[in-house]
Coordinates of C-alpha atoms and ligand atoms in Angstrom, one line a residue:
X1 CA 187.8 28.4 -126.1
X2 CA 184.4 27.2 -124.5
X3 CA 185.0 23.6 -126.2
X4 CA 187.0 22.5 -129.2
X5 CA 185.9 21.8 -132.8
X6 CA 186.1 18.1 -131.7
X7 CA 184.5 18.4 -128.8
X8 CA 181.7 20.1 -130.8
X9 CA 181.9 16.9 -133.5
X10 CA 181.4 15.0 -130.5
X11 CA 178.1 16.8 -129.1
X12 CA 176.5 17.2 -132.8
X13 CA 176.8 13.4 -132.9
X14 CA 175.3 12.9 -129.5
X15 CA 172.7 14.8 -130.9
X16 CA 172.1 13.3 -134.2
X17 CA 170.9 10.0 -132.9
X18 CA 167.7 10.2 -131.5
X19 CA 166.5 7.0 -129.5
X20 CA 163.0 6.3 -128.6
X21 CA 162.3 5.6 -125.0
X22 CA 159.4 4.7 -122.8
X23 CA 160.4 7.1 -120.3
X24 CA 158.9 10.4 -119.5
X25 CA 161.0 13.0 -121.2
X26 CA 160.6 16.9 -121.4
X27 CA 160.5 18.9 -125.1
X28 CA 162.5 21.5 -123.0
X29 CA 165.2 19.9 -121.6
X30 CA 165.8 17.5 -124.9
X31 CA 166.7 20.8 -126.6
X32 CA 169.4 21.4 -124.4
X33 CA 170.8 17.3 -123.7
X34 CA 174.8 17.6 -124.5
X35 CA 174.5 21.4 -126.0
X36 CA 177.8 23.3 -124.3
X37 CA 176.0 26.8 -122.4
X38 CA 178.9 29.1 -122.8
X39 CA 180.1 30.6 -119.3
X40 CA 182.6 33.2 -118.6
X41 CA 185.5 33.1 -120.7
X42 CA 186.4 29.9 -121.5
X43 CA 183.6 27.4 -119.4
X44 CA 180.4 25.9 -120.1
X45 CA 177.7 24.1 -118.2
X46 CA 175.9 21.3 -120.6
X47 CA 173.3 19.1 -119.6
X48 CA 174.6 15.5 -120.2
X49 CA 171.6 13.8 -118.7
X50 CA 168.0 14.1 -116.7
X51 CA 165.2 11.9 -115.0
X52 CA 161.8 13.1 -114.5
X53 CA 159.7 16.3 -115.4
X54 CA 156.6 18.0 -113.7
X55 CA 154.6 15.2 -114.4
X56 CA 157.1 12.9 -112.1
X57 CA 156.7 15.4 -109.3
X58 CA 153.1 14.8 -109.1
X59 CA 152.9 11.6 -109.8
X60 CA 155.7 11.1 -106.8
X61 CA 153.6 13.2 -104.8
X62 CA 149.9 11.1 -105.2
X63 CA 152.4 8.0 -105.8
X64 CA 150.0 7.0 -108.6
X65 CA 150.5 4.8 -111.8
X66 CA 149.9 7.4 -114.3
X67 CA 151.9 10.3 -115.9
X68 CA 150.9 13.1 -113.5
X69 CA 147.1 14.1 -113.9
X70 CA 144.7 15.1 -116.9
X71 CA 144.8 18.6 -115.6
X72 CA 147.6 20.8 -116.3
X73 CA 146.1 23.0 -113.6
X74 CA 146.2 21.0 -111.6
X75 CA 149.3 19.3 -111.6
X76 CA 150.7 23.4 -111.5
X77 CA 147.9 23.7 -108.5
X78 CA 149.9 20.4 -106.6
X79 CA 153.7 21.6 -107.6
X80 CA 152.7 25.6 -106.1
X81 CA 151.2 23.8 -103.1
X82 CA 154.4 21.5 -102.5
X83 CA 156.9 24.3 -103.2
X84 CA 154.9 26.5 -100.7
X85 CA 155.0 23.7 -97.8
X86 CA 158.1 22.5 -98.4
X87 CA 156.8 19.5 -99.0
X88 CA 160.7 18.7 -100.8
X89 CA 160.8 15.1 -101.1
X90 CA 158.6 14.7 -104.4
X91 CA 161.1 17.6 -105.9
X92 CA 163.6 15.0 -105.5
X93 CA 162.5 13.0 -108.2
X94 CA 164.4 14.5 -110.8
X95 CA 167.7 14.6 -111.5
X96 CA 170.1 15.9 -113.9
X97 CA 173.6 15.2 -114.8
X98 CA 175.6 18.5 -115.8
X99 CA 179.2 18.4 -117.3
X100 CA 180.7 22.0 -116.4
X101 CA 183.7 23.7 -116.9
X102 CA 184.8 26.2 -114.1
X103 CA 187.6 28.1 -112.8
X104 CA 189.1 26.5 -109.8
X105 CA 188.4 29.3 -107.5
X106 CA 184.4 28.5 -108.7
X107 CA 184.7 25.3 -107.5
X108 CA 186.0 26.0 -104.7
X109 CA 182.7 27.7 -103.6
X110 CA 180.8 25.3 -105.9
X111 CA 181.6 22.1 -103.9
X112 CA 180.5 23.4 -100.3
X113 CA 177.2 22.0 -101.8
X114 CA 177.3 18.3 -100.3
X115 CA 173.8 17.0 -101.6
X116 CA 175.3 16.4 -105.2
X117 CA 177.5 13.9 -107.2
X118 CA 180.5 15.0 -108.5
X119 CA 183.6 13.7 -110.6
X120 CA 186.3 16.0 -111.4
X121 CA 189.0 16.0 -114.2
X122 CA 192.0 14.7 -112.7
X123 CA 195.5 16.8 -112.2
X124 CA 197.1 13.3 -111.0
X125 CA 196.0 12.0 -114.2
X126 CA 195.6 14.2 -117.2
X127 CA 198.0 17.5 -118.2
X128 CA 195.9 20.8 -117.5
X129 CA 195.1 23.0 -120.3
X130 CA 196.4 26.1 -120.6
X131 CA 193.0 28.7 -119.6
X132 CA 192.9 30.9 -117.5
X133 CA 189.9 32.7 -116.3
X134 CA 190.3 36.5 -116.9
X135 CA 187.8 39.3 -115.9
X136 CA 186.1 41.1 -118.9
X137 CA 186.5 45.0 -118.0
X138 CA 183.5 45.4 -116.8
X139 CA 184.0 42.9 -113.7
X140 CA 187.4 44.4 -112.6
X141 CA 186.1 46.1 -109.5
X142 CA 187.9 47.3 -106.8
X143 CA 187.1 46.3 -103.5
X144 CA 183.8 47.0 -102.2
X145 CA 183.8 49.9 -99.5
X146 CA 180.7 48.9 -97.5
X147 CA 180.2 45.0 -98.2
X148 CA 183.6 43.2 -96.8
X149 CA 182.1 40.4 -99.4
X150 CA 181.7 42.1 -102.5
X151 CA 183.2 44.8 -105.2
X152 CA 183.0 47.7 -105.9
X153 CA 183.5 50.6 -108.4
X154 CA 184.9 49.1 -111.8
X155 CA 189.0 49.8 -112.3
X156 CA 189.6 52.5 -115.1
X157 CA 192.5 53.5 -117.5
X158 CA 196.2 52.3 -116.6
X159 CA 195.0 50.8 -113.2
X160 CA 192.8 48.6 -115.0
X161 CA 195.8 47.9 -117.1
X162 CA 198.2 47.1 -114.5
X163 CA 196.0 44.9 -112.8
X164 CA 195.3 42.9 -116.3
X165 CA 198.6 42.3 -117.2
X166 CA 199.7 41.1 -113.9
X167 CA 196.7 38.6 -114.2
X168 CA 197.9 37.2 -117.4
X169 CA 201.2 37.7 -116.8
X170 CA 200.9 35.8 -113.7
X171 CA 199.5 32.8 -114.9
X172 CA 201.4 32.3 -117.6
X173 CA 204.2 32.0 -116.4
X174 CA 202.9 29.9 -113.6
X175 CA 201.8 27.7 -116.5
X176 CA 205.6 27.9 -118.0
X177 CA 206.4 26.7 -114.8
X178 CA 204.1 23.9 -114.7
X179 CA 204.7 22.9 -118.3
X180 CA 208.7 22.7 -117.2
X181 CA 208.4 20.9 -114.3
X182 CA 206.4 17.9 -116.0
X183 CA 208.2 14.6 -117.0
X184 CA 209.7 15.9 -120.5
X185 CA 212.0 14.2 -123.1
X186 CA 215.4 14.0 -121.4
X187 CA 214.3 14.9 -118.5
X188 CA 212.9 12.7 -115.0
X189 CA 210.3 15.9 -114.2
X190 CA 208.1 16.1 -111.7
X191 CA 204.9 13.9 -111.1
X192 CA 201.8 15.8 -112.4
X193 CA 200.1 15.3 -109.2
X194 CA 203.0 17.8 -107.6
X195 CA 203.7 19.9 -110.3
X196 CA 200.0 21.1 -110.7
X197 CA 200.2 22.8 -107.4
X198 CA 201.9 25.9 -108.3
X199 CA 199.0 26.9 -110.8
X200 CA 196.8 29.6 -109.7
X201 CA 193.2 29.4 -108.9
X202 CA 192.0 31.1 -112.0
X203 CA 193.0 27.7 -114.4
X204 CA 189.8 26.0 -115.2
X205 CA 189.0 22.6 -114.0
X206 CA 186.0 20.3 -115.5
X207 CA 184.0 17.9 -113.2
X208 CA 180.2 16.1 -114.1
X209 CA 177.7 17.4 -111.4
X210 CA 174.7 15.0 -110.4
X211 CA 172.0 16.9 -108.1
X212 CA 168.3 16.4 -107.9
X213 CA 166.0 18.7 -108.3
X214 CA 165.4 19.9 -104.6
X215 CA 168.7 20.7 -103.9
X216 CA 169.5 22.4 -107.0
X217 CA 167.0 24.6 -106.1
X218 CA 168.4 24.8 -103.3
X219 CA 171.6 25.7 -105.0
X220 CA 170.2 27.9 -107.7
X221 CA 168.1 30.0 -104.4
X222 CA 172.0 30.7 -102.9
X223 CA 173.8 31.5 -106.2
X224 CA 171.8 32.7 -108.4
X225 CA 171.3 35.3 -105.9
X226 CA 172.2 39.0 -106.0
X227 CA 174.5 38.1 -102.7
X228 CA 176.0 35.6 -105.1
X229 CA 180.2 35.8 -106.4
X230 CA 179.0 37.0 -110.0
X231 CA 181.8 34.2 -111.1
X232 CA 179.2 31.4 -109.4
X233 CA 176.1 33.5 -110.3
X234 CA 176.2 33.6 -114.0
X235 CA 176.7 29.6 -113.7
X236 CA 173.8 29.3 -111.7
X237 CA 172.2 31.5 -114.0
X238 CA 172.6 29.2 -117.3
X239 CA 171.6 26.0 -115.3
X240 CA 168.5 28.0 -114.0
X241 CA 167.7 28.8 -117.5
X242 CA 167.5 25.1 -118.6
X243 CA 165.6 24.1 -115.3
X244 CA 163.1 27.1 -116.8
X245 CA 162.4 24.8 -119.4
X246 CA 163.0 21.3 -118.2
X247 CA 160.3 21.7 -115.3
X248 CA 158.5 24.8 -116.2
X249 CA 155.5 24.5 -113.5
X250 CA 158.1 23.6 -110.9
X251 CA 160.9 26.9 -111.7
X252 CA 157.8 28.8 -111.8
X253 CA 157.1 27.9 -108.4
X254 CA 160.3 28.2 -107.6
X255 CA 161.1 31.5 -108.7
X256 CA 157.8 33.2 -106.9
X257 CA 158.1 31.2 -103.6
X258 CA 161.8 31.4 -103.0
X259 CA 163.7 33.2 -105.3
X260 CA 160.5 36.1 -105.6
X261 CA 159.6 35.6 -102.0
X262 CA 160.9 36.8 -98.7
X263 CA 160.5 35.0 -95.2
X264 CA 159.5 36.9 -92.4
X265 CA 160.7 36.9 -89.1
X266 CA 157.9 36.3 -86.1
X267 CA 159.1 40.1 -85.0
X268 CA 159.1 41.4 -88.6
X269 CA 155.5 40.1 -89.1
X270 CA 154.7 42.3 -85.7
X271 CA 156.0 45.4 -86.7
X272 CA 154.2 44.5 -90.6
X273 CA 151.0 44.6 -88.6
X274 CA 151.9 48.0 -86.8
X275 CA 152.3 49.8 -89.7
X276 CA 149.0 48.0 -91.3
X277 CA 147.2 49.8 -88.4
X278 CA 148.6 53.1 -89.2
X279 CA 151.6 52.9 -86.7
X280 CA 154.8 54.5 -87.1
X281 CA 157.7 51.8 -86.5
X282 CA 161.2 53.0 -86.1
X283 CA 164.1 50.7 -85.9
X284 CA 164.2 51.5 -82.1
X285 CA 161.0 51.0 -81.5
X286 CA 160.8 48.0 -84.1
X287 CA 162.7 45.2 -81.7
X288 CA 164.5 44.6 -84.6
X289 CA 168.6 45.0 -85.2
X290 CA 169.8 47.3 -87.4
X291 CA 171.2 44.9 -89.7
X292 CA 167.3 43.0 -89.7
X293 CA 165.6 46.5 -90.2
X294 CA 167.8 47.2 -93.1
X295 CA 166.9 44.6 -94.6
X296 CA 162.9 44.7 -93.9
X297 CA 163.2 48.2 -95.1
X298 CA 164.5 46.9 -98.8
X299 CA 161.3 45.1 -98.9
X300 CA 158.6 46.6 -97.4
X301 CA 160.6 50.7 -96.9
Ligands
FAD401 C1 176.6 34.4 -100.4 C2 177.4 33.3 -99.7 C3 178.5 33.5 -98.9 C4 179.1 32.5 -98.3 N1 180.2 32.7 -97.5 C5 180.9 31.7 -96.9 C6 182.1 31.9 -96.1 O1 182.5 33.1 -96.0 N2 182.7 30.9 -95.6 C7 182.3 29.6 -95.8 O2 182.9 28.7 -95.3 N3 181.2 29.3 -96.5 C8 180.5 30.3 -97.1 N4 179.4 30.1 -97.9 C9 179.0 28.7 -98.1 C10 177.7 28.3 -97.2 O3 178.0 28.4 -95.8 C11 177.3 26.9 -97.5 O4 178.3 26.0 -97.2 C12 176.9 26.7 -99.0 O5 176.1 27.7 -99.4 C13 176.2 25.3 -99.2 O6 175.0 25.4 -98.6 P1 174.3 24.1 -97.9 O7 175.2 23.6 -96.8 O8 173.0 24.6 -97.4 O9 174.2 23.1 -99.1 P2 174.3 21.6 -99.2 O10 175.6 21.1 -98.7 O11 173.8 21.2 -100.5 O12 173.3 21.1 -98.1 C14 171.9 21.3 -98.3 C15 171.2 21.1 -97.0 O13 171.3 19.8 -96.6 C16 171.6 19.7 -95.2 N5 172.9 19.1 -95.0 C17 173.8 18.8 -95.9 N6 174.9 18.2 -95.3 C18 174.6 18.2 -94.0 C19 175.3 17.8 -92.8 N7 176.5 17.2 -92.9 N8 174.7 17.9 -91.6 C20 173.5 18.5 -91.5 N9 172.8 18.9 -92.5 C21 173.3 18.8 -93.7 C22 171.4 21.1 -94.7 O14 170.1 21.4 -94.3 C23 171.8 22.0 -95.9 O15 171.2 23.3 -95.9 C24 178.7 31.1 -98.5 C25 177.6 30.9 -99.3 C26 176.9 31.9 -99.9 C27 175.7 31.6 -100.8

């Protein structure tokens, strides 16, 4: 279950009392603030709080008194022209606060991104609940045979099966375990913060998330990529939808320069030119490596 019906009673109260505030706020984003995003089986990503909107970028960037300009154009003229220089710092004006709930093995990959706040539910403190991330079908792949990072064709029929059940089977009774081993009635038990450590990656864990907007962008580029764990990539999917319409100029920005755009190496311009001029460029002849060509060739073959 993505949250509980309490859980729920408590968003749908969040959102019932509306406050008035002098502070910029964005249409967009209040239409998300404390709504649960559903994610994989059982997480979520939910926006829990935010400062700023495109109009704080500008203004941050011409340090002025105002609310960004008169001009939408031009205020979407400023953001392109920041994005495109990496002129960052104005970016990191806004912030947002996420709650998220993740599969441990997630977060794993999820905290390697230092520039961000975070505060996780605690296995010292609290009992874990008993959820388990499991695949749908469709993303039970076998290895894949030409990316050492990455999957490949999806598992059919009875080894599909097999591979389920040990999943499920797996944790459960890891979770039997862990249940057991906890201070019980008659019992002394184990400390929680011990007898958490037989549980397998796959248990979901819960932690708030504070990151400007910069260096989620900076997160969103990396795992909302194609290269992207499709476990991480469909949360940085949801967030990048609500960034869509918290900061609209800015994720359109965004989306052409970095996530649309390619950079170009000073030899990859060279051989770019080359071929301009009618030139045929082979990879040997190209002073490029192999693994550099094949990846010039996806964009420009
Ligand atoms: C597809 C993919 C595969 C990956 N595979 C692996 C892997 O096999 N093994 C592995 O260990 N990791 C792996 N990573 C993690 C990766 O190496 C980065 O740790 C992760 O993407 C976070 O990026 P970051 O450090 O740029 O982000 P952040 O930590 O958010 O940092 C943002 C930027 O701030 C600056 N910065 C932050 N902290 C420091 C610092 N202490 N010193 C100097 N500059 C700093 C850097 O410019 C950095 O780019 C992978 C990531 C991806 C996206």
């Amino acid at each position: 279950m993505t949250v509980t019906p309490e859980q729920q009673a408590e968003i749908d109260a969040l959102r019932a009392q509306a406050q008035p505030t002098l502070r910029a706020t964005s249409p967009g984003m209040e239409a998300h603030l404390y709504r649960a995003h559903p994610v994989l089986d059982h997480g979520f990503i939910r926006v829990v709080d935010y400062m700023g909107d495109d109009s704080a970028i500008v203004q941050a960037a011409r340090v002025s008194y105002g609310a960004g300009t008169k001009h939408v154009s031009n205020d979407e003229g400023l953001i392109r022209y920041l994005m495109r220089h990496w002129h960052s710092t104005p970016f990191e004006m806004c912030e947002v606060k996420l709650h998220v709930k993740l599969p441990v093995f997630v977060a794993r990959q999820w905290i390697r991104h230092r520039t961000a706040n975070v505060n996780e539910y605690s296995g010292r403190y609290s009992i874990l609940d008993r959820e388990f991330y499991i695949p749908a079908p469709e993303q039970l792949a076998a290895q894949s045979t030409v990316n050492n990072q990455g999957r490949g064709a999806v598992l059919e029929g009875a080894e599909a099966a097999r591979v389920l059940d040990l999943l499920k089977s797996d944790a459960n009774r890891a979770y039997d375990h862990y249940e057991s081993m906890l201070s019980q009635d008659g019992q002394q038990g184990l400390a929680r913060e011990l007898a958490r450590m037989n549980l397998p990656a796959n248990i979901y864990t819960q932690w708030y998330w504070k990151v400007d907007l910069h260096n989620l962008f900076h997160f969103l580029r990396l795992r909302a990529d194609a290269h992207a764990q499709y476990e991480i990539r469909v949360y940085a999917e949801a967030i990048a939808a609500c960034v869509k319409d918290w900061v609209p100029l800015a994720f359109a920005a965004f989306e052409d320069y970095r996530m649309g755009g390619v950079t170009l190496s000073g030899k990859a311009i060279a051989v770019l030119k080359r071929r301009l001029a009618g030139e045929v460029v082979t990879q040997e002849t190209s002073g490029l490596s192999k693994g550099e060509w094949r990846e010039f060739e996806a964009v420009w073959g």
